[in-house]
Amino acid sequence: MDRKQFLQTLGISAAAVVFINSIEGCKKPDLTKKIDFTIDLSSSQYSDLNTAGGYAYLNGVIIAKTSNGDFIAVSQACTHEGCNVEYQLAQNDFVCPCHGAKFNSSGGVMNGPANTALTKYNISLSGTTLRIFA
Ligand code: FES
């Protein structure tokens, strides 16, 4: 292999790696995987969850604290085009900042353009350990 062939091969390989990585970045979360994890509410990483209206993202799930102190959890990816939804305390719902879809606290669609509900997850609290599971 001469120098020119080597550089061509190297360039094609680099382009293939960039292309494959860009495809991976566009993948929507795998909603078929089983959700079952815990978080420690005493950790500074989740300090937002100590305040009503606070929310956090983990493992494709948005976990939010409601005004009455309960926690709710739904899939974080909007079912329209996959943007991360945000929790709104005053309305106790989730809104998508990309195109304005709204979902109720159970994940049901209130406003389009999304037409499929978010997945709602179960929550249990033991001490400062919050379990989120399907
Ligand atoms: S991605 Fe959420 S409304 Fe479009």
PDB file of C-alpha atoms and ligand atoms in Angstrom:
ATOM      1  CA  MET A   1       0.000   0.000   0.000  1.00  0.00           C
ATOM      2  CA  ASP A   2       1.473   3.326  -1.011  1.00  0.00           C
ATOM      3  CA  ARG A   3       1.123   6.579   0.915  1.00  0.00           C
ATOM      4  CA  LYS A   4      -1.845   7.809  -1.146  1.00  0.00           C
ATOM      5  CA  GLN A   5      -3.794   4.559  -0.697  1.00  0.00           C
ATOM      6  CA  PHE A   6      -3.032   4.588   3.020  1.00  0.00           C
ATOM      7  CA  LEU A   7      -4.332   8.142   3.432  1.00  0.00           C
ATOM      8  CA  GLN A   8      -7.471   7.353   1.414  1.00  0.00           C
ATOM      9  CA  THR A   9      -8.164   4.300   3.550  1.00  0.00           C
ATOM     10  CA  LEU A  10      -7.573   6.303   6.722  1.00  0.00           C
ATOM     11  CA  GLY A  11      -9.936   9.053   5.536  1.00  0.00           C
ATOM     12  CA  ILE A  12     -12.711   6.586   4.679  1.00  0.00           C
ATOM     13  CA  SER A  13     -12.312   4.867   8.049  1.00  0.00           C
ATOM     14  CA  ALA A  14     -12.477   8.178   9.932  1.00  0.00           C
ATOM     15  CA  ALA A  15     -15.582   9.219   7.976  1.00  0.00           C
ATOM     16  CA  ALA A  16     -17.238   5.879   8.786  1.00  0.00           C
ATOM     17  CA  VAL A  17     -16.539   6.306  12.514  1.00  0.00           C
ATOM     18  CA  VAL A  18     -17.985   9.845  12.514  1.00  0.00           C
ATOM     19  CA  PHE A  19     -21.057   8.677  10.581  1.00  0.00           C
ATOM     20  CA  ILE A  20     -21.734   5.724  12.895  1.00  0.00           C
ATOM     21  CA  ASN A  21     -21.310   7.908  15.990  1.00  0.00           C
ATOM     22  CA  SER A  22     -23.749  10.492  14.608  1.00  0.00           C
ATOM     23  CA  ILE A  23     -26.353   7.785  14.006  1.00  0.00           C
ATOM     24  CA  GLU A  24     -25.922   6.538  17.594  1.00  0.00           C
ATOM     25  CA  GLY A  25     -26.496  10.083  18.915  1.00  0.00           C
ATOM     26  CA  CYS A  26     -29.885  10.324  17.167  1.00  0.00           C
ATOM     27  CA  LYS A  27     -31.311   7.139  18.641  1.00  0.00           C
ATOM     28  CA  LYS A  28     -34.346   7.527  20.834  1.00  0.00           C
ATOM     29  CA  PRO A  29     -34.102   5.855  24.248  1.00  0.00           C
ATOM     30  CA  ASP A  30     -34.952   2.171  24.257  1.00  0.00           C
ATOM     31  CA  LEU A  31     -38.342   2.196  25.948  1.00  0.00           C
ATOM     32  CA  THR A  32     -38.470  -1.593  26.003  1.00  0.00           C
ATOM     33  CA  LYS A  33     -35.666  -1.857  28.556  1.00  0.00           C
ATOM     34  CA  LYS A  34     -36.833  -2.489  32.072  1.00  0.00           C
ATOM     35  CA  ILE A  35     -36.802   0.541  34.308  1.00  0.00           C
ATOM     36  CA  ASP A  36     -35.883  -0.227  37.910  1.00  0.00           C
ATOM     37  CA  PHE A  37     -33.411   1.963  39.739  1.00  0.00           C
ATOM     38  CA  THR A  38     -33.019   3.932  42.938  1.00  0.00           C
ATOM     39  CA  ILE A  39     -31.718   7.366  43.759  1.00  0.00           C
ATOM     40  CA  ASP A  40     -30.540   8.749  47.073  1.00  0.00           C
ATOM     41  CA  LEU A  41     -32.418  11.958  47.767  1.00  0.00           C
ATOM     42  CA  SER A  42     -29.748  13.029  50.263  1.00  0.00           C
ATOM     43  CA  SER A  43     -27.207  13.201  47.429  1.00  0.00           C
ATOM     44  CA  SER A  44     -26.407  16.720  46.209  1.00  0.00           C
ATOM     45  CA  GLN A  45     -26.863  15.362  42.678  1.00  0.00           C
ATOM     46  CA  TYR A  46     -30.622  15.197  43.336  1.00  0.00           C
ATOM     47  CA  SER A  47     -31.013  18.269  45.534  1.00  0.00           C
ATOM     48  CA  ASP A  48     -33.613  19.666  43.089  1.00  0.00           C
ATOM     49  CA  LEU A  49     -35.942  16.874  44.210  1.00  0.00           C
ATOM     50  CA  ASN A  50     -36.060  18.277  47.733  1.00  0.00           C
ATOM     51  CA  THR A  51     -38.142  21.233  46.539  1.00  0.00           C
ATOM     52  CA  ALA A  52     -41.661  21.184  45.117  1.00  0.00           C
ATOM     53  CA  GLY A  53     -41.413  21.675  41.374  1.00  0.00           C
ATOM     54  CA  GLY A  54     -37.886  20.325  41.210  1.00  0.00           C
ATOM     55  CA  TYR A  55     -37.124  17.587  38.741  1.00  0.00           C
ATOM     56  CA  ALA A  56     -34.248  15.420  37.554  1.00  0.00           C
ATOM     57  CA  TYR A  57     -33.478  13.160  34.601  1.00  0.00           C
ATOM     58  CA  LEU A  58     -32.007   9.702  34.967  1.00  0.00           C
ATOM     59  CA  ASN A  59     -32.058   6.582  32.800  1.00  0.00           C
ATOM     60  CA  GLY A  60     -34.534   8.092  30.326  1.00  0.00           C
ATOM     61  CA  VAL A  61     -36.948   9.077  33.099  1.00  0.00           C
ATOM     62  CA  ILE A  62     -37.938  12.487  34.468  1.00  0.00           C
ATOM     63  CA  ILE A  63     -38.635  12.412  38.194  1.00  0.00           C
ATOM     64  CA  ALA A  64     -40.481  15.398  39.663  1.00  0.00           C
ATOM     65  CA  LYS A  65     -41.642  16.530  43.086  1.00  0.00           C
ATOM     66  CA  THR A  66     -45.202  17.810  43.180  1.00  0.00           C
ATOM     67  CA  SER A  67     -46.670  20.573  45.347  1.00  0.00           C
ATOM     68  CA  ASN A  68     -48.000  18.036  47.880  1.00  0.00           C
ATOM     69  CA  GLY A  69     -44.581  16.422  48.288  1.00  0.00           C
ATOM     70  CA  ASP A  70     -45.264  13.325  46.199  1.00  0.00           C
ATOM     71  CA  PHE A  71     -42.926  12.174  43.467  1.00  0.00           C
ATOM     72  CA  ILE A  72     -43.987  11.336  39.930  1.00  0.00           C
ATOM     73  CA  ALA A  73     -41.982   9.776  37.124  1.00  0.00           C
ATOM     74  CA  VAL A  74     -42.583   9.452  33.390  1.00  0.00           C
ATOM     75  CA  SER A  75     -40.388   8.851  30.365  1.00  0.00           C
ATOM     76  CA  GLN A  76     -38.362  11.982  29.636  1.00  0.00           C
ATOM     77  CA  ALA A  77     -38.407  11.852  25.832  1.00  0.00           C
ATOM     78  CA  CYS A  78     -41.349  13.611  24.218  1.00  0.00           C
ATOM     79  CA  THR A  79     -43.216  11.183  22.001  1.00  0.00           C
ATOM     80  CA  HIS A  80     -43.264  13.720  19.156  1.00  0.00           C
ATOM     81  CA  GLU A  81     -39.571  14.036  18.310  1.00  0.00           C
ATOM     82  CA  GLY A  82     -37.761  13.098  21.476  1.00  0.00           C
ATOM     83  CA  CYS A  83     -36.949  16.382  23.260  1.00  0.00           C
ATOM     84  CA  ASN A  84     -36.722  16.213  27.043  1.00  0.00           C
ATOM     85  CA  VAL A  85     -39.990  17.230  28.673  1.00  0.00           C
ATOM     86  CA  GLU A  86     -39.971  19.575  31.677  1.00  0.00           C
ATOM     87  CA  TYR A  87     -42.134  19.543  34.791  1.00  0.00           C
ATOM     88  CA  GLN A  88     -44.420  22.509  35.520  1.00  0.00           C
ATOM     89  CA  LEU A  89     -45.351  22.800  39.179  1.00  0.00           C
ATOM     90  CA  ALA A  90     -48.277  25.215  38.818  1.00  0.00           C
ATOM     91  CA  GLN A  91     -50.090  22.960  36.329  1.00  0.00           C
ATOM     92  CA  ASN A  92     -48.683  19.681  37.690  1.00  0.00           C
ATOM     93  CA  ASP A  93     -47.926  18.582  34.147  1.00  0.00           C
ATOM     94  CA  PHE A  94     -45.074  18.093  31.708  1.00  0.00           C
ATOM     95  CA  VAL A  95     -44.388  20.367  28.748  1.00  0.00           C
ATOM     96  CA  CYS A  96     -42.090  19.866  25.803  1.00  0.00           C
ATOM     97  CA  PRO A  97     -39.975  22.955  25.067  1.00  0.00           C
ATOM     98  CA  CYS A  98     -39.460  22.028  21.416  1.00  0.00           C
ATOM     99  CA  HIS A  99     -42.973  22.247  19.944  1.00  0.00           C
ATOM    100  CA  GLY A 100     -45.221  22.732  22.955  1.00  0.00           C
ATOM    101  CA  ALA A 101     -46.735  19.301  23.556  1.00  0.00           C
ATOM    102  CA  LYS A 102     -48.233  18.910  27.028  1.00  0.00           C
ATOM    103  CA  PHE A 103     -48.697  15.782  29.094  1.00  0.00           C
ATOM    104  CA  ASN A 104     -50.606  15.350  32.344  1.00  0.00           C
ATOM    105  CA  SER A 105     -48.977  14.042  35.513  1.00  0.00           C
ATOM    106  CA  SER A 106     -49.728  10.476  34.396  1.00  0.00           C
ATOM    107  CA  GLY A 107     -48.078  11.034  31.025  1.00  0.00           C
ATOM    108  CA  GLY A 108     -51.318  11.342  29.030  1.00  0.00           C
ATOM    109  CA  VAL A 109     -51.346  13.725  26.059  1.00  0.00           C
ATOM    110  CA  MET A 110     -53.120  17.029  26.736  1.00  0.00           C
ATOM    111  CA  ASN A 111     -51.854  19.031  23.732  1.00  0.00           C
ATOM    112  CA  GLY A 112     -50.159  17.928  20.514  1.00  0.00           C
ATOM    113  CA  PRO A 113     -48.271  17.684  18.324  1.00  0.00           C
ATOM    114  CA  ALA A 114     -47.412  14.550  20.314  1.00  0.00           C
ATOM    115  CA  ASN A 115     -50.158  11.957  20.077  1.00  0.00           C
ATOM    116  CA  THR A 116     -48.738   9.177  22.230  1.00  0.00           C
ATOM    117  CA  ALA A 117     -48.563   9.226  26.019  1.00  0.00           C
ATOM    118  CA  LEU A 118     -45.359   9.256  28.017  1.00  0.00           C
ATOM    119  CA  THR A 119     -44.740   6.066  29.987  1.00  0.00           C
ATOM    120  CA  LYS A 120     -45.629   6.453  33.652  1.00  0.00           C
ATOM    121  CA  TYR A 121     -43.439   4.705  36.225  1.00  0.00           C
ATOM    122  CA  ASN A 122     -44.092   3.560  39.763  1.00  0.00           C
ATOM    123  CA  ILE A 123     -42.431   5.250  42.699  1.00  0.00           C
ATOM    124  CA  SER A 124     -41.710   4.061  46.217  1.00  0.00           C
ATOM    125  CA  LEU A 125     -39.920   5.987  48.929  1.00  0.00           C
ATOM    126  CA  SER A 126     -38.045   4.381  51.824  1.00  0.00           C
ATOM    127  CA  GLY A 127     -36.147   6.866  53.953  1.00  0.00           C
ATOM    128  CA  THR A 128     -34.166   8.905  51.457  1.00  0.00           C
ATOM    129  CA  THR A 129     -34.130   6.142  48.844  1.00  0.00           C
ATOM    130  CA  LEU A 130     -36.507   6.669  45.966  1.00  0.00           C
ATOM    131  CA  ARG A 131     -37.167   3.677  43.727  1.00  0.00           C
ATOM    132  CA  ILE A 132     -38.444   4.177  40.185  1.00  0.00           C
ATOM    133  CA  PHE A 133     -39.703   1.059  38.487  1.00  0.00           C
ATOM    134  CA  ALA A 134     -41.994  -0.253  35.743  1.00  0.00           C
TER     135      ALA A 134
HETATM  136  S1  FES B   1     -40.472  17.119  20.323  1.00  0.00           S
HETATM  137 FE1  FES B   1     -41.943  17.518  21.846  1.00  0.00          FE
HETATM  138  S2  FES B   1     -43.519  18.584  20.861  1.00  0.00           S
HETATM  139 FE2  FES B   1     -42.097  18.168  19.310  1.00  0.00          FE
END
